[in-house]
CSV table of C-alpha atoms and ligand atoms in Angstrom, one decimal:
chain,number,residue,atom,x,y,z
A,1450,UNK,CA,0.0,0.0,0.0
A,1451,UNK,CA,1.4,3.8,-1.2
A,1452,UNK,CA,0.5,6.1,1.0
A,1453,UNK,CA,1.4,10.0,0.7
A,1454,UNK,CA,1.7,12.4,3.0
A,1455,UNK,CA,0.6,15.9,2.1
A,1456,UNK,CA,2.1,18.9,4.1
A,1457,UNK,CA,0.8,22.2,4.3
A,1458,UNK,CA,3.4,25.0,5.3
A,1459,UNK,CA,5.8,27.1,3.8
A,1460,UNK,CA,5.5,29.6,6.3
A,1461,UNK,CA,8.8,31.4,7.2
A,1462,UNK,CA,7.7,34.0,10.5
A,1463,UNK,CA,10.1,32.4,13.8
A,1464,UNK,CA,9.5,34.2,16.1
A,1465,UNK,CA,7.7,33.7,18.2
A,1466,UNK,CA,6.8,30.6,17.1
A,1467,UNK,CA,9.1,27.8,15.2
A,1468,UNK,CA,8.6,28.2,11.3
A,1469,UNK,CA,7.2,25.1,9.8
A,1470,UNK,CA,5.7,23.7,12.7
A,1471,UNK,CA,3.5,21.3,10.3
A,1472,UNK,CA,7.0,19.5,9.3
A,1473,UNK,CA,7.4,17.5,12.4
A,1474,UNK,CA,3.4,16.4,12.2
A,1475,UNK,CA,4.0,15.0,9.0
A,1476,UNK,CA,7.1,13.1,10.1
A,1477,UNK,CA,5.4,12.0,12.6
A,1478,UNK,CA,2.9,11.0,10.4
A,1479,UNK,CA,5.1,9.2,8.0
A,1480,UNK,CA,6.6,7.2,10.8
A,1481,UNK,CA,3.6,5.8,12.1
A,1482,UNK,CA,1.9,5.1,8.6
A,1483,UNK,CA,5.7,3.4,7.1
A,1484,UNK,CA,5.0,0.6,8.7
A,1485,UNK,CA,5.4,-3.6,7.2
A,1486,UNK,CA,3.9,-3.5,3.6
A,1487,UNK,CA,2.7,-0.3,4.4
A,1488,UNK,CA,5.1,2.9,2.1
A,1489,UNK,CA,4.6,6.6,2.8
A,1490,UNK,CA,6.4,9.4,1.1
A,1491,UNK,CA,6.4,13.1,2.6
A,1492,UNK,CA,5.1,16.0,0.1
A,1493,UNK,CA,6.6,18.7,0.6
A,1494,UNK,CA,5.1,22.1,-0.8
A,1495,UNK,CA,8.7,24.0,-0.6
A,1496,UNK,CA,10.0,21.6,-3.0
A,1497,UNK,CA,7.9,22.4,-6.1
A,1498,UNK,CA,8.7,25.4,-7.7
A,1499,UNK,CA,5.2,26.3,-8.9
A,1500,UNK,CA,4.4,29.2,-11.6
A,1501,UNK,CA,3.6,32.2,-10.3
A,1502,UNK,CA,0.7,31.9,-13.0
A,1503,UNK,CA,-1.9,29.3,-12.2
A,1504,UNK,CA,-1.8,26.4,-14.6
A,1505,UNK,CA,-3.1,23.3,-13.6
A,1506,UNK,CA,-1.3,19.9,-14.3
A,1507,UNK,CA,-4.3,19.3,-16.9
A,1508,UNK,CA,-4.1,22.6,-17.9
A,1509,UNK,CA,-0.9,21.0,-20.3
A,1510,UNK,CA,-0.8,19.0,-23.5
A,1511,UNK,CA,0.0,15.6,-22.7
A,1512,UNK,CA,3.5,14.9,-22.2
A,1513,UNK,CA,4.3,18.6,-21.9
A,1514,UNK,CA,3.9,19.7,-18.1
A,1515,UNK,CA,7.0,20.7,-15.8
A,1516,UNK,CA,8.6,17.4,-15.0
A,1517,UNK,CA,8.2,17.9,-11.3
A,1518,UNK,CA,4.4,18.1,-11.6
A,1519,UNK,CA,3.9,15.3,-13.9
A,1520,UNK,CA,6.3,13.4,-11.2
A,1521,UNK,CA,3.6,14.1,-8.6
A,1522,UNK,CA,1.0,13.8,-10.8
A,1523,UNK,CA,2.1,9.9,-11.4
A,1524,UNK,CA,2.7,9.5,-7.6
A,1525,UNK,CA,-0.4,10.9,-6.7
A,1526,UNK,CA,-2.3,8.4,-9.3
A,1527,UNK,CA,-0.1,5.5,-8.0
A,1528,UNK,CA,-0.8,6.3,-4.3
A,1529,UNK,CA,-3.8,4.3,-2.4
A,1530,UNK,CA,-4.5,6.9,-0.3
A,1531,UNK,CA,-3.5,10.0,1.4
A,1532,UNK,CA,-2.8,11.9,5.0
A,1533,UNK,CA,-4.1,15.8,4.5
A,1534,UNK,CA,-1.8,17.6,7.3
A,1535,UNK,CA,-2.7,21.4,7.3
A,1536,UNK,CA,-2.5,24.0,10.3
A,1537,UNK,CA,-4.9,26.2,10.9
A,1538,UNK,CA,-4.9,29.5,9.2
A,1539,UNK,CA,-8.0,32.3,9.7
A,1540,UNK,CA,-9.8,29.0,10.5
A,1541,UNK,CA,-9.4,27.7,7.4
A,1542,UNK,CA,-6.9,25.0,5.6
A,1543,UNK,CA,-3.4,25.5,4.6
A,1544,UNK,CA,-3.4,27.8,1.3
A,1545,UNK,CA,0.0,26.5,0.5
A,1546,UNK,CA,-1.8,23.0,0.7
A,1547,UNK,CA,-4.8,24.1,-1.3
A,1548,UNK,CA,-2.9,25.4,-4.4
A,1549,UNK,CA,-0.5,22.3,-4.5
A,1550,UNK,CA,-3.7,20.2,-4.6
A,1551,UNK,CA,-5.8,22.3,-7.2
A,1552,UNK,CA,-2.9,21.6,-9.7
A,1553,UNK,CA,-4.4,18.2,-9.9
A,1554,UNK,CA,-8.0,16.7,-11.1
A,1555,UNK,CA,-9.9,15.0,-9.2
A,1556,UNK,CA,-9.3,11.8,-11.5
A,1557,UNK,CA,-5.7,11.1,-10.2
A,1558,UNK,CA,-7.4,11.5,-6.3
A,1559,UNK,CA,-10.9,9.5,-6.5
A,1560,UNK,CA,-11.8,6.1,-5.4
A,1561,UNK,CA,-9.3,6.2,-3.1
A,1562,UNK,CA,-9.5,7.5,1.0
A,1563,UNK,CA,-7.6,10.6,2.7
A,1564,UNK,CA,-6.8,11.1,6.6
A,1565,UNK,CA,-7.2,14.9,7.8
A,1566,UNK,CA,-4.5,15.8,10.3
A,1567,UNK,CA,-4.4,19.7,11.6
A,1568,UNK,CA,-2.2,21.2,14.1
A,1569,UNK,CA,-1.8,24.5,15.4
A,1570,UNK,CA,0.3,26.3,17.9
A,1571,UNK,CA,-2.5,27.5,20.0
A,1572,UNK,CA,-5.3,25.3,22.3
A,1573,UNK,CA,-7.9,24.2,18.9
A,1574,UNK,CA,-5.1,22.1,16.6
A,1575,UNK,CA,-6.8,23.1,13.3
A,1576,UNK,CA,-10.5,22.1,14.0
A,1577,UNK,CA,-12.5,25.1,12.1
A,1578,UNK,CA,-9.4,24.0,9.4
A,1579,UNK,CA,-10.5,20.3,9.3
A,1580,UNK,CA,-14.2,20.9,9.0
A,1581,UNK,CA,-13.4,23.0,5.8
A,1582,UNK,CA,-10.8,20.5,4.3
A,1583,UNK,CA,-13.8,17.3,4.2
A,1584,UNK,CA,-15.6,19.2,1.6
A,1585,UNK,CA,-12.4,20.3,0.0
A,1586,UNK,CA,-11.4,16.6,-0.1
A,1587,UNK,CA,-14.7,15.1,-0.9
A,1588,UNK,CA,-14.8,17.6,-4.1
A,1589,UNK,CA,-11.1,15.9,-5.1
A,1590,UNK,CA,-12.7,12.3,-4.6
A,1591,UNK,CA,-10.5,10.8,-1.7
A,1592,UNK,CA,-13.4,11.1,0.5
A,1593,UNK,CA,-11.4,11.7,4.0
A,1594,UNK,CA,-12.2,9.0,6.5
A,1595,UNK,CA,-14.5,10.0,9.8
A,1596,UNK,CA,-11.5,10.0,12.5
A,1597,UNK,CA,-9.2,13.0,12.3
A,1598,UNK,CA,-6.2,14.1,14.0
A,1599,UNK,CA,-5.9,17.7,15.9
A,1600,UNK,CA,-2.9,19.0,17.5
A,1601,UNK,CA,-3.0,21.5,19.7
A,1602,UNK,CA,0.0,22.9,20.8
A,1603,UNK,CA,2.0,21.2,18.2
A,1604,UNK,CA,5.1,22.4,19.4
A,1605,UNK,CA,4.8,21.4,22.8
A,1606,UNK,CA,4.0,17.4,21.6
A,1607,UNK,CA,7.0,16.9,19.0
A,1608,UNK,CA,9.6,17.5,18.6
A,1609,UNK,CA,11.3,18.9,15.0
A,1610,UNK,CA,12.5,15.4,14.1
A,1611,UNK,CA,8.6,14.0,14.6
A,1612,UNK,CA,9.2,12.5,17.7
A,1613,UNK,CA,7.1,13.0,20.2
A,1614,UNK,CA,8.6,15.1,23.2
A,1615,UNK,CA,9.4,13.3,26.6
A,1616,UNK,CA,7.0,15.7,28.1
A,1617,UNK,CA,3.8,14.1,26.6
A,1618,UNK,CA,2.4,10.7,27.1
A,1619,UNK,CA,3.9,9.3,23.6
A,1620,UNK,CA,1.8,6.1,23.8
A,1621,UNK,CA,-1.6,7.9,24.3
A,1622,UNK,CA,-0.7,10.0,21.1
A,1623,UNK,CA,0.0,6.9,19.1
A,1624,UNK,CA,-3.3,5.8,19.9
A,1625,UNK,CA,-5.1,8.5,18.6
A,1626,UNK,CA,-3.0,8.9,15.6
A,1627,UNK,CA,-3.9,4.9,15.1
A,1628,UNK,CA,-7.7,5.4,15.0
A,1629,UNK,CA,-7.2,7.4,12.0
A,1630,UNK,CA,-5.0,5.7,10.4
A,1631,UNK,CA,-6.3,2.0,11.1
A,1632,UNK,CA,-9.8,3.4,9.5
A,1633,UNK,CA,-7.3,4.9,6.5
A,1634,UNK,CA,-5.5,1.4,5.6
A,1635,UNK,CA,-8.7,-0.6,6.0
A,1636,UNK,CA,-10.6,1.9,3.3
A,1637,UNK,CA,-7.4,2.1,1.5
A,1638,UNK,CA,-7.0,-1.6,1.2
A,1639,UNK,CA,-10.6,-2.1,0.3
A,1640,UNK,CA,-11.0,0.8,-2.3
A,1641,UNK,CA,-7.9,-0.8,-3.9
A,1642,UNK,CA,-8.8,-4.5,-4.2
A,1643,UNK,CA,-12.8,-2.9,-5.6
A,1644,UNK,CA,-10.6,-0.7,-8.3
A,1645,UNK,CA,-8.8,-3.9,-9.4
A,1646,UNK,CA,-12.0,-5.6,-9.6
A,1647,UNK,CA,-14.0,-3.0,-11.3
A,1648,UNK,CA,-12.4,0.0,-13.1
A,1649,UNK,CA,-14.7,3.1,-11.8
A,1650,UNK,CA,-13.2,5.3,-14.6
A,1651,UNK,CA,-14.9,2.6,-17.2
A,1652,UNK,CA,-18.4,3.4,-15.1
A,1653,UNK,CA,-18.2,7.3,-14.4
A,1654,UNK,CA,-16.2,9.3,-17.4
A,1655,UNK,CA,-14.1,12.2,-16.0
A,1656,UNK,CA,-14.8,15.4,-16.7
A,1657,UNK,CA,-13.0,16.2,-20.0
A,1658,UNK,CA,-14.6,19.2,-22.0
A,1659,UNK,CA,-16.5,21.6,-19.3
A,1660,UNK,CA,-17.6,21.9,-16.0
A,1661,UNK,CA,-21.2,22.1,-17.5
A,1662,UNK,CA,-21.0,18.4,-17.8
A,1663,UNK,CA,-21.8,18.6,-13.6
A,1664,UNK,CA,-24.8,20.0,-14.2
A,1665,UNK,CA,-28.3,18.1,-14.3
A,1666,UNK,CA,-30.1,17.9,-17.2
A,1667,UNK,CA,-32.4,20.9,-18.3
A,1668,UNK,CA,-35.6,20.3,-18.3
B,696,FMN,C1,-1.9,33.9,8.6
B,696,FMN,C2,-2.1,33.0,9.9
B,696,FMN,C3,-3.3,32.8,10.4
B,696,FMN,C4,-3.5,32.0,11.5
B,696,FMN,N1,-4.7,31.6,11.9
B,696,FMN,C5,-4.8,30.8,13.0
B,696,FMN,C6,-6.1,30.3,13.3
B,696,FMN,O1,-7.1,30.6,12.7
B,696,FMN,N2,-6.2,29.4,14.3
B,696,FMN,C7,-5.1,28.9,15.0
B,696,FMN,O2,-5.3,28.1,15.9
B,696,FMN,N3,-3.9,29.4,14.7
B,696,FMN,C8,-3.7,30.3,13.7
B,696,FMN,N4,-2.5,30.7,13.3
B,696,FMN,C9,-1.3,30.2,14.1
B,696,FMN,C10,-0.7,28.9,13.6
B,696,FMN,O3,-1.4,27.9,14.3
B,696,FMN,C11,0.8,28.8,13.8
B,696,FMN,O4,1.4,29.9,13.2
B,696,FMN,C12,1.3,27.5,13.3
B,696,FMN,O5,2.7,27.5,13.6
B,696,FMN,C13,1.2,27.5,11.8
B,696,FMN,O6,1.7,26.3,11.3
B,696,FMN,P1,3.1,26.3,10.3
B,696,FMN,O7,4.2,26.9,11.2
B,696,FMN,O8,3.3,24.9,10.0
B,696,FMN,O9,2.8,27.1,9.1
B,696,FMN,C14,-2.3,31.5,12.2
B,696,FMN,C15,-1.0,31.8,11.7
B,696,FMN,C16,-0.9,32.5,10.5
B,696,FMN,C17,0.5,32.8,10.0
C-alpha cells in the first residue's frame, strides 16, 4: 500500500513561534503510517517550484507539463491513499496545501481515501481548518475517513524530528494517531482490491470538456 503524506506550510515567521511547525506532524505521520507492507512518502510544498501563474497539471498537452508536476501527478495516481496535514490558518486550511492540490484533477485522487491531520500552535489544533478541508477533499474524490487528527499545541508534543517530546504521554498520542490511520489502511485496502476488480473510470467518465457536464439535465 502507497501512501502519501501531504504537508501544508511554507511559512517562514520564527518568532515567536518555530517556522514550519506542520514539518514534524508529517514526520510524525510518515513514521507511524511506514510501517510492514505499508510505504509513505512526505510531500513537501517547498520543494515544487510552482508558476507564479496558475496552470493546472491538466491545464498541459499531454506529455508537456514541468517534469516535477507530472512526477507528482504519477505519484499521486499510484498512491492508495493520502494523509491531508494542514494548520490552521484564519480558521481555514493551509493555502500552501490548497494550491499544490488544485494543480491536480480530481481523476488522479478518487476512489481512493484521505486522513485529515491539523495542528496548530495555539489550544484548537486546526478544527475550524479540518471541517473545511472534508468538503475540499470530498470535491477531489479521496473522501477523507471519519477520525481525524488535531494537535494542539504542536510544538509542545513533537519535537522537529517527529518524535514525540518526553514531556507528553507518547503512547496515548500513538493511539489517537492509530484510529485514524487503522480506519485509513482498512478503506485504503478495500478501495484498492474494488478498483482492481472493477475500473470506476470505465463506469463514471471524467470530466473532460467543461464543467457544464456537472450540471443536471435541463428540463
Ligand atoms: C496567517 C495566519 C493565520 C493563523 N490563523 C490561525 C487560526 O485561525 N487558528 C489557530 O489556531 N492558529 C492560527 N495561526 C497560528 C498557527 O497555528 C501557527 O502559526 C502555526 O505554527 C502554523 O503552522 P506552520 O508553522 O506549520 O505554518 C495562524 C497563523 C498565521 C500565519
Amino acid at each position: 500500500m502507497k501512501l502519501l503524506v501531504f504537508l501544508g506550510t511554507v511559512r517562514d515567521s520564527a518568532p515567536p513561534n518555530p517556522p514550519r511547525l506542520g514539518l514534524r506532524v508529517a514526520k510524525a505521520c510518515v513514521s507511524q503510517l511506514h510501517q510492514g507492507d505499508h510505504s509513505a512518502e512526505l510531500i513537501d510544498p517547498l520543494a515544487f517550484d510552482l508558476e507564479p501563474i496558475f496552470k493546472p497539471h491538466f491545464a498541459y498537452a499531454r506529455g508537456k507539463a514541468p517534469s516535477q508536476l507530472q512526477s507528482l501527478a504519477d505519484k499521486i495516481e499510484a498512491a492508495d491513499g493520502y494523509v491531508m496535514v494542514s494548520p490552521e490558518y484564519n480558521h481555514s486550511m493551509s493555502p500552501a496545501l490548497a494550491h499544490l492540490l488544485n494543480h491536480f484533477g480530481s481523476s488522479l485522487f478518487s476512489y481512493k481515501p484521505s486522513a485529515i491531520v491539523t495542528y496548530s500552535a495555539g489550544q484548537w489544533g486546526g478544527t475550524r481548518a479540518a471541517v473545511g478541508m472534508r468538503t475540499f477533499l470530498s470535491e477531489l474524490g479521496c473522501l477523507p475517513v471519519s477520525a481525524m487528527v488535531q494537535i494542539p499545541k504542536a510544538h509542545e508534543v513533537l519535537a522537529e524530528d517527529g518524535e514525540f517530546l518526553e514531556t507528553v504521554d507518547a503512547e496515548g498520542w500513538i493511539d489517537y494517531f492509530a484510529r485514524t490511520f487503522i480506519q485509513l489502511k482498512w478503506w485504503a485496502s478495500a478501495a484498492q482490491n474494488q478498483r482492481h476488480a472493477i475500473d470506476p473510470h470505465k463506469l463514471v467518465r471524467a470530466f473532460k470538456r467543461d464543467p457544464s457536464q456537472r450540471n443536471a439535465p435541463a428540463g
